[in-house]
Structures are given as structure tokens and as C-alpha cells.
XYZ file of C-alpha atoms in Angstrom:
482
model
C -0.170 -0.229 -0.080
C 1.944 3.115 -1.103
C -0.102 5.319 0.457
C 0.515 3.380 3.898
C 3.413 4.693 6.592
C 6.622 2.609 6.629
C 6.447 3.203 10.332
C 3.251 0.227 11.051
C 4.047 0.073 14.513
C 3.722 4.183 15.221
C 0.861 4.446 12.936
C -0.625 2.106 15.094
C -0.214 3.397 18.158
C -1.623 5.962 17.427
C -4.915 4.909 15.643
C -5.228 2.283 18.602
C -5.285 4.715 20.777
C -8.038 7.080 19.070
C -10.010 3.524 18.808
C -9.995 3.323 22.302
C -12.708 6.337 22.315
C -14.103 5.264 18.430
C -17.298 4.708 18.299
C -18.667 1.473 16.318
C -16.064 -1.857 16.047
C -12.645 -2.167 15.884
C -13.985 -4.073 11.778
C -15.555 -1.095 10.831
C -12.044 1.586 11.531
C -10.503 3.337 8.708
C -13.547 5.452 7.808
C -14.404 9.700 7.975
C -14.090 8.960 11.881
C -10.741 8.318 11.479
C -10.251 11.463 9.155
C -11.779 13.435 10.994
C -10.042 12.315 14.167
C -13.205 12.944 16.352
C -12.790 11.641 20.292
C -16.490 10.212 21.847
C -16.296 9.403 25.675
C -18.592 6.309 26.233
C -17.953 3.640 24.239
C -15.510 1.220 24.538
C -15.019 -1.263 21.048
C -14.265 -4.711 20.698
C -11.044 -6.267 20.097
C -10.545 -9.393 17.804
C -10.572 -12.387 19.563
C -7.919 -15.051 19.403
C -7.779 -18.604 20.471
C -4.592 -20.346 21.266
C -4.766 -24.278 19.896
C -2.350 -26.288 21.597
C -1.251 -29.938 22.324
C 1.216 -32.388 22.250
C 1.876 -33.554 18.636
C -0.238 -35.394 16.912
C -3.347 -34.871 19.008
C -5.335 -33.449 15.862
C -5.197 -29.677 16.027
C -4.670 -29.685 12.034
C -7.889 -31.676 11.853
C -9.640 -29.490 13.997
C -8.349 -26.144 12.638
C -9.627 -27.540 8.975
C -12.957 -28.507 10.324
C -13.197 -24.613 12.021
C -11.920 -23.431 8.133
C -14.491 -25.215 6.354
C -17.034 -25.135 8.800
C -20.271 -22.670 8.032
C -19.603 -19.758 10.343
C -19.744 -16.688 8.417
C -16.114 -15.154 10.347
C -13.164 -13.706 8.317
C -10.426 -15.977 9.981
C -6.961 -15.242 10.672
C -4.709 -18.255 11.124
C -1.115 -17.944 12.026
C 0.639 -21.440 11.739
C 3.482 -22.833 13.900
C 5.125 -25.777 12.573
C 8.689 -27.056 14.713
C 10.415 -28.065 11.697
C 12.229 -26.168 8.808
C 9.852 -28.335 6.293
C 6.891 -26.466 6.738
C 3.887 -29.271 5.815
C 0.624 -28.002 7.188
C 0.531 -24.686 5.990
C 0.538 -26.531 2.381
C -2.503 -27.930 3.272
C -4.094 -25.323 5.112
C -3.901 -22.637 2.152
C -5.139 -25.878 -0.276
C -7.996 -26.383 2.132
C -9.224 -22.445 1.999
C -8.953 -22.469 -1.630
C -11.450 -24.972 -1.445
C -13.972 -23.378 0.337
C -13.449 -19.498 1.237
C -11.097 -17.080 -0.771
C -11.214 -14.960 2.721
C -9.108 -16.891 5.243
C -5.650 -15.128 5.832
C -2.610 -18.500 6.559
C 0.959 -17.116 8.604
C 3.980 -19.232 9.105
C 5.765 -19.252 11.790
C 8.772 -21.773 11.753
C 10.511 -22.226 14.800
C 8.936 -22.927 18.303
C 6.131 -19.933 18.789
C 7.137 -20.220 22.951
C 10.931 -18.901 22.261
C 12.470 -18.943 19.437
C 10.308 -16.866 17.352
C 8.058 -14.801 20.205
C 9.385 -11.497 18.231
C 7.863 -13.532 14.860
C 4.980 -13.297 16.400
C 4.385 -10.236 17.656
C 5.224 -8.766 14.045
C 2.370 -10.653 12.401
C -0.239 -9.814 14.913
C 1.499 -5.930 14.300
C 0.865 -6.925 9.987
C -2.724 -8.111 10.900
C -3.640 -5.240 13.034
C -2.607 -2.768 10.407
C -4.408 -4.836 7.316
C -7.125 -3.449 10.076
C -6.737 -0.157 11.405
C -4.745 1.206 8.338
C -6.357 -0.970 5.669
C -10.094 -0.720 7.001
C -10.134 -4.969 6.262
C -12.515 -7.162 7.962
C -10.977 -9.263 10.842
C -13.505 -11.836 13.026
C -10.812 -14.180 14.953
C -7.487 -14.973 14.759
C -6.581 -18.804 15.485
C -3.103 -18.765 16.188
C -1.922 -22.964 16.099
C 0.850 -23.780 18.071
C 3.990 -26.377 17.325
C 3.030 -29.856 19.282
C 6.363 -28.810 21.638
C 5.303 -25.343 22.217
C 3.983 -24.775 26.215
C 0.998 -22.644 25.976
C 2.266 -19.807 28.725
C 4.577 -17.511 26.576
C 2.161 -16.965 24.045
C -0.312 -16.225 25.865
C 1.715 -13.588 27.411
C 1.932 -11.541 24.019
C -1.357 -11.000 24.527
C 0.045 -8.724 27.710
C 3.541 -7.518 26.865
C 2.697 -5.236 23.583
C 1.100 -2.166 24.259
C -0.354 -2.272 19.795
C -1.511 -6.056 20.292
C -2.967 -5.792 24.459
C -5.340 -2.539 22.055
C -6.229 -4.239 19.213
C -6.571 -8.331 20.452
C -7.842 -10.300 23.258
C -6.690 -13.969 24.311
C -10.431 -15.151 24.008
C -9.053 -18.884 25.299
C -6.488 -21.412 25.039
C -8.014 -24.714 23.208
C -5.833 -27.266 24.331
C -6.401 -30.872 22.067
C -5.446 -34.348 23.890
C -4.651 -37.415 22.030
C -6.482 -40.151 24.357
C -4.645 -43.004 22.652
C -0.890 -41.261 24.133
C -1.391 -38.708 26.615
C -0.370 -40.710 29.520
C 2.503 -41.946 27.682
C 3.523 -38.039 27.601
C 2.657 -36.530 30.937
C 4.746 -39.618 32.420
C 7.526 -39.014 30.928
C 10.260 -37.702 32.829
C 11.917 -34.466 32.163
C 15.420 -33.301 33.200
C 15.651 -30.490 35.592
C 14.271 -26.834 33.638
C 13.458 -28.480 30.951
C 9.485 -27.970 30.183
C 6.860 -30.278 30.472
C 4.726 -29.645 27.825
C 2.546 -32.238 27.066
C 1.736 -30.654 31.721
C 1.526 -27.348 30.781
C -0.336 -27.934 26.935
C -2.719 -29.166 30.010
C -2.634 -26.779 33.261
C -2.720 -23.764 30.634
C -6.064 -25.149 29.284
C -9.307 -23.023 29.171
C -10.849 -26.028 27.174
C -9.539 -29.892 26.941
C -10.539 -31.710 23.749
C -9.892 -35.495 24.650
C -9.490 -36.498 21.342
C -8.686 -39.870 19.045
C -11.453 -42.014 21.992
C -12.275 -44.307 19.601
C -8.756 -46.105 20.171
C -9.803 -45.931 24.074
C -12.606 -48.199 23.107
C -12.606 -49.257 27.431
C -14.874 -46.283 29.661
C -13.077 -47.080 32.827
C -9.453 -46.312 30.949
C -11.242 -42.482 29.452
C -12.402 -41.622 33.152
C -8.953 -42.544 34.522
C -7.611 -40.332 31.525
C -10.105 -37.419 32.503
C -8.891 -37.957 36.041
C -6.009 -37.546 34.880
C -6.454 -34.644 33.497
C -8.547 -32.808 36.306
C -5.611 -33.302 38.767
C -3.672 -31.100 36.361
C -6.114 -28.766 35.642
C -9.398 -28.813 37.725
C -11.486 -25.575 36.020
C -11.460 -26.637 31.933
C -14.240 -28.624 30.257
C -13.469 -31.843 28.928
C -15.079 -32.146 26.284
C -14.765 -35.761 24.457
C -13.997 -36.327 20.356
C -13.178 -38.018 17.650
C -11.319 -36.704 14.018
C -11.808 -33.294 16.548
C -15.237 -33.269 15.512
C -16.210 -30.946 18.090
C -18.643 -27.351 17.615
C -17.327 -24.058 16.689
C -18.731 -22.767 19.400
C -16.609 -24.771 21.812
C -13.361 -23.609 19.837
C -14.185 -19.570 18.979
C -15.864 -16.507 21.213
C -15.567 -18.732 24.370
C -14.777 -15.772 26.033
C -12.715 -18.315 28.389
C -9.358 -16.819 29.626
C -8.717 -15.458 32.846
C -5.942 -13.660 33.481
C -6.765 -13.545 37.161
C -6.829 -17.243 37.716
C -3.778 -17.663 35.856
C -2.402 -15.614 38.232
C -3.718 -17.832 40.745
C -2.616 -21.148 39.354
C 0.971 -19.717 37.949
C 2.342 -16.422 39.788
C 5.299 -15.328 37.808
C 3.131 -15.624 34.734
C 3.863 -12.371 33.596
C 7.551 -12.411 33.824
C 8.916 -11.615 30.455
C 12.615 -12.528 31.542
C 11.751 -16.108 31.908
C 13.211 -18.413 29.118
C 11.712 -21.202 27.607
C 13.981 -24.341 27.817
C 13.204 -27.776 25.343
C 14.696 -31.122 25.754
C 17.466 -31.627 23.531
C 16.883 -35.002 23.180
C 13.244 -33.603 20.708
C 14.520 -32.656 17.251
C 13.209 -31.435 14.359
C 13.700 -32.352 10.694
C 12.298 -31.940 7.390
C 13.482 -33.857 3.796
C 12.424 -32.086 1.003
C 13.325 -33.417 -2.535
C 11.865 -32.991 -6.016
C 10.572 -36.113 -7.751
C 8.017 -38.959 -7.322
C 8.456 -42.154 -4.772
C 7.033 -45.737 -5.028
C 4.196 -46.276 -2.653
C 4.990 -49.835 -2.440
C 8.599 -49.536 -1.524
C 7.371 -45.767 1.016
C 5.083 -48.005 2.938
C 7.911 -50.804 3.291
C 10.680 -48.634 4.644
C 7.919 -46.854 7.045
C 5.908 -49.469 8.578
C 8.450 -51.526 10.160
C 10.372 -48.739 11.339
C 7.388 -46.591 12.973
C 6.974 -50.568 14.868
C 10.985 -50.862 15.839
C 11.189 -46.825 16.769
C 8.209 -45.823 17.296
C 8.384 -44.817 21.124
C 11.371 -42.491 20.016
C 9.220 -41.294 16.751
C 6.397 -38.667 18.265
C 5.267 -37.466 14.965
C 6.031 -38.004 11.271
C 3.646 -36.221 8.346
C 4.308 -35.405 5.068
C 2.987 -34.476 1.688
C 4.340 -36.741 -1.166
C 4.174 -36.894 -4.681
C 3.324 -40.878 -6.158
C 4.611 -42.686 -8.445
C 1.681 -43.189 -11.454
C -0.846 -41.040 -9.304
C -1.305 -37.777 -10.143
C -3.158 -36.467 -6.665
C -0.738 -35.701 -3.269
C -0.658 -38.684 -1.036
C -0.313 -36.997 2.877
C 0.015 -38.966 5.582
C 0.362 -38.686 9.167
C 2.316 -41.175 12.410
C 2.012 -40.868 15.476
C 4.360 -42.651 17.502
C 3.393 -46.930 15.895
C 0.326 -45.187 14.390
C 0.051 -44.401 10.111
C -2.400 -43.560 8.200
C -2.285 -41.922 4.565
C -4.560 -40.473 2.336
C -4.443 -39.400 -1.184
C -5.683 -35.547 -1.246
C -5.375 -32.589 -3.398
C -4.211 -33.164 -7.551
C -1.378 -31.230 -8.299
C -1.445 -28.372 -10.390
C -0.452 -28.439 -14.128
C 2.682 -26.558 -13.504
C 3.628 -27.507 -10.070
C 6.633 -29.823 -9.451
C 5.981 -32.586 -8.241
C 8.363 -33.377 -4.922
C 7.959 -34.964 -1.788
C 8.108 -33.339 1.919
C 7.938 -34.724 5.055
C 9.320 -33.831 9.162
C 10.224 -35.858 11.596
C 10.153 -35.047 15.582
C 11.477 -37.423 18.143
C 13.420 -38.422 20.566
C 16.818 -39.684 19.744
C 16.076 -40.425 15.741
C 18.928 -41.441 14.008
C 18.388 -38.993 10.918
C 21.248 -40.969 9.059
C 18.941 -44.222 8.594
C 16.023 -42.361 7.978
C 16.896 -40.136 5.239
C 18.839 -42.949 3.771
C 15.292 -45.554 3.879
C 13.583 -42.481 2.485
C 16.295 -41.986 -0.248
C 15.354 -46.064 -1.073
C 11.761 -45.171 -1.962
C 12.966 -42.897 -4.280
C 11.494 -43.869 -7.957
C 14.361 -43.614 -9.824
C 16.783 -44.903 -12.535
C 18.827 -46.266 -9.760
C 16.255 -47.181 -7.480
C 14.485 -49.506 -9.640
C 17.577 -51.203 -10.984
C 17.913 -51.951 -7.062
C 13.810 -53.149 -6.400
C 13.900 -55.293 -9.502
C 17.479 -57.105 -8.339
C 16.192 -57.551 -5.048
C 12.780 -59.963 -6.622
C 13.483 -63.726 -6.547
C 12.213 -64.330 -10.596
C 12.805 -61.811 -13.691
C 10.847 -61.251 -16.654
C 10.725 -64.364 -18.531
C 11.281 -66.898 -15.829
C 9.184 -69.624 -15.000
C 6.816 -70.288 -11.926
C 4.482 -71.879 -9.820
C 1.710 -70.074 -8.666
C 0.010 -70.678 -5.942
C -4.485 -69.971 -7.079
C -7.425 -70.946 -5.754
C -10.153 -70.009 -7.143
C -11.219 -67.027 -9.411
C -9.907 -63.831 -7.195
C -10.621 -59.954 -7.786
C -8.195 -57.396 -7.860
C -10.172 -55.453 -5.305
C -10.508 -58.151 -2.584
C -7.056 -59.233 -3.245
C -5.688 -55.818 -3.275
C -4.753 -55.018 0.499
C -2.261 -52.823 2.757
C 1.599 -53.473 1.853
C 2.400 -55.102 5.524
C 4.951 -57.733 5.937
C 5.146 -60.932 4.378
C 2.823 -63.044 6.586
C 0.260 -61.146 5.657
C 0.347 -62.963 1.943
C 1.066 -66.998 3.691
C -1.813 -66.271 5.788
C -4.476 -65.357 2.699
C -3.241 -68.416 1.173
C -3.905 -70.633 4.360
C -7.460 -68.852 4.533
C -8.190 -70.196 0.469
C -7.833 -73.556 1.992
C -4.109 -74.519 0.197
C -5.544 -73.856 -3.448
C -3.677 -75.340 -6.301
C 0.081 -74.640 -7.720
C -0.508 -73.671 -11.592
C 2.624 -72.878 -14.052
C 3.902 -70.158 -15.778
C 5.334 -66.999 -16.710
C 6.333 -63.853 -15.253
C 5.274 -61.470 -17.598
C 6.080 -58.001 -15.965
C 7.446 -56.543 -12.364
C 5.870 -53.967 -9.873
C 2.305 -54.699 -11.669
C -0.415 -52.228 -11.324
C -4.209 -52.055 -12.469
C -7.425 -49.556 -12.579
C -8.489 -52.025 -10.111
C -5.793 -51.036 -6.936
C -5.905 -48.783 -4.894
C -3.880 -45.615 -6.167
C 0.022 -45.688 -5.964
C -0.886 -49.526 -5.383
C 1.827 -52.243 -6.969
C 2.585 -56.476 -6.051
C 5.455 -57.645 -7.263
C 4.941 -59.930 -10.336
C 2.168 -60.375 -13.038
C 2.506 -63.683 -14.077
C 0.950 -65.518 -17.550
C -0.468 -68.828 -16.821
C -0.036 -71.198 -19.649
C -3.813 -71.638 -20.483
C -3.158 -67.718 -20.979
C -4.934 -66.295 -18.196
C -3.426 -63.766 -16.500
C -3.285 -63.271 -12.279
C -0.251 -61.838 -10.494
C 0.639 -62.310 -6.589
C 0.672 -59.882 -4.246
C 3.527 -61.130 -2.571
C 7.300 -62.546 -3.440
C 7.103 -64.789 -0.726
C 7.634 -69.233 -1.462
C 3.891 -69.774 0.143
C 2.155 -67.735 -3.106
C 4.806 -68.251 -5.968
C 7.887 -70.713 -6.258
C 10.090 -71.712 -9.397
C 8.964 -74.221 -11.736
C 9.947 -77.770 -11.129
C 11.361 -79.592 -14.010
């Protein structure tokens, strides 16, 4: 804006002071009253409510945020997205979601930990939002700050009492904490070195609302009650709402008017001590991978799933957006400890570079091991040669396959897991019969499979029938006997 002053902070300070006695809402500021500089003494304008959305890694914050952005609430919302790693994942997903539903929301990204290393950046972002409202006259109904799962919400909340401009333009509406019912006890029980933040405990303690998410993963009612009692021992006043897939009414998150500074000071007398510092557990690290090109979904899953089984206690969170060989849509995956889920979502743009981005957050994770394993999944000529050499059979080899009746593609197409699954399916068919054939294609796929899914072999039987082997295992396919 060529007409806007370059010193936005000074402009905001002057404008916000005038607002304290100006008529109407802050959202309508910027009209003739601003030009005339008229003052009124009998009106207190509303400030823009801010919700801090927090919760430990994998608790469902971004899923909740997507629900809010796509709900029919009629609000214009600014989102401040904070990611712990250097490779951003959630901001791109949020922007894609916003494009599908509305053009109004604003997304700002902060890389780093918002409770310590990028607190100044948070102040700057709030000032920029204030400038858009005060100087440019834009409408803004609410702000949501989604913190990284490693952030303590306390220092974030302090921001709204430590800066005059922010205090005049914004009000802290509430701190909403997502709780992963499946893993919260594990994180609350974790022992931290002296002087190090216990993030999971602080996120529960500072909450004005507690959303106990993923309750479907804890089917026993007694266990859920024990979890709620554990939360109550830390925070006696925040209401607890059970949910799955982060599905709650927007009224549980926005305009809740729940933050109480007096109550916060009672439980934490040093809350407004701005000289305090946040120290995180140095053994918990975050790093990312961003590489152009595509990966083989089959080899990616065969790399990832066994690694999560072995290292699930160490890997708190993984998430990524991948370009999959032969598929036009993005593959979005998430994992929390040993739990893994992946789906194809928005298509790649016609001029968009197909690439893979993922971020890993964990404790004492061997970065070199993960990078090496992922690089082995990239669909390039070097890896294809390795994959083919690892197979027992080549195109043209005579084989015998165990066939049991007519099995269509959909029935056979199951998630890549481990070789024992293939054996078990063969046994469930009642043994079947061995039939001779010839391998005609490696890493076969067809339209009946799920996107990106491939199997090791396509085989032509002696009678001309084309079948496929879902696993490279002796229980399914073996060398032809002479």
C-alpha cells in the first residue's frame, strides 16, 4: 500500500489509542471518523478475539483447524500456523483447503517454536494483521494461533499482555488444548531433566477447554475415565469434551470468552514475568526432507511401517506430502508413534513441481537412518534397478503360482504390510492349487488397485490367463519344478 506509513508500529499505536474512544467496532475502523479524528468518551470498542490452539504432537490440531475453516460460521479468520521443523507441511495443506471453500482466510507461517525462538515473529505477524484492520480498513473476526506440539502455551499467552499495540487490538479469547487419548498418559509420565519444560503438562494446565480426542482408540470407558481424572488432577476448571477426528462444534473453540488472567496468576504467579526463558528437551529434535521427484508407494510403506514398529516410542510425529509414481494426487500421511494413516487428497497443479516433503519429530532418532531409508524409496533409475535385483524372479522366468478360485483385484488388494500376510491369505483360501506360468511384468499395477499400489509380479499361466502375485513369497510364487 503506497499510502500507508512505513512505520506501521507507530501508526498502529496512534490509531489504536484513538480507537479506545471511537464509536463502532474495530472492524469498521478506517472511515471518515479516522480522518476527522473525532473523539467519543462513552463507547468501548470490541477487540479481535484470539484462540490459541495447542496440544502435543499428533493430537489433532490441524484436523480441528480444517474443520473450523470449512464450517459455515460466516467469520473471516486469520490463521497463524506454527511448525517446529524447517520443512513446512501444514501451511500448504491449510491453504489448499481454504482455496476449496473460501478466499477470505489469511494464513501466516512461523517456523520454529513460538514459545521461545520465534516469539518476536509472532508479535510482528500480529502487528501486520493489526495494520490490515486499522490502516487498510479490512474486516477480521477472529485469529487462531495453532502452536507446534512442542510449545508451551504460557509464553504465547504472555504476548497479549506485553505489547501495547497487541493489547489494544486483540484479546486472548481462550486456550484450547487437544489431548490424544491414546498417548497422553505416556507423555504426561515422561520424566524431564530439571529446568526443562514439560510441554504436555503445561498444555493441559493452561487450557481453558480440553478436547479429549481420538476416544475411538480407547474403547474402554473405565480407561477414558482414568484419563479424565488424570487431566482433572492437573487442571480442575477446564471443561473436558470427548471427540473423535477432532470433530466438535465451533462454539467450543471460537468466542468462548474463557481466558481469565486472574485465575492464571493464581496458578502461575510468574505468568507475566517476561524475563523467563523456555528450555526444551535437547534430545527431542525436528528435521525435514524436501526433495523433487516421486516415490514408490509400495517401497515407502515397506520402509515406513517396519520403522514405526521398531522406533515408535522414539518417533513422536511424522507427517508429509508425497508425489507418488503414477498418481496425479498428493499423498498426505501422518503418524503418531506407531499409528500410521495416509490418503490421496488434492491433485497436483498442471505447472506444479512434483516433490516430496516430510517432517520428523522425535527423541534420539537416527536422522541418517531415516534419510537413507527414504532415499531408497525415490522412483529413479538407480533405485528401480535395486528393486528389480531384490526380486527372486525376472521377466521370462518360469514359475508356479498358488491359485485358489477366482479372486478379483479388489479382494486381493490389501495394504502393504509384511510377507506373513500373503501366507495367511493363501491358507485362508484352503490351500489352492499350484499352476505353472511365466513372469511377464515386474511391479505390476492396474486400474482395479488402489492408487499407487503395485505388486511384485504379473504372471501369464499356461492357459493364457493373466494373474498377479501380491507377495514375493514361497507360499504364493515359487520356481517352476522340472
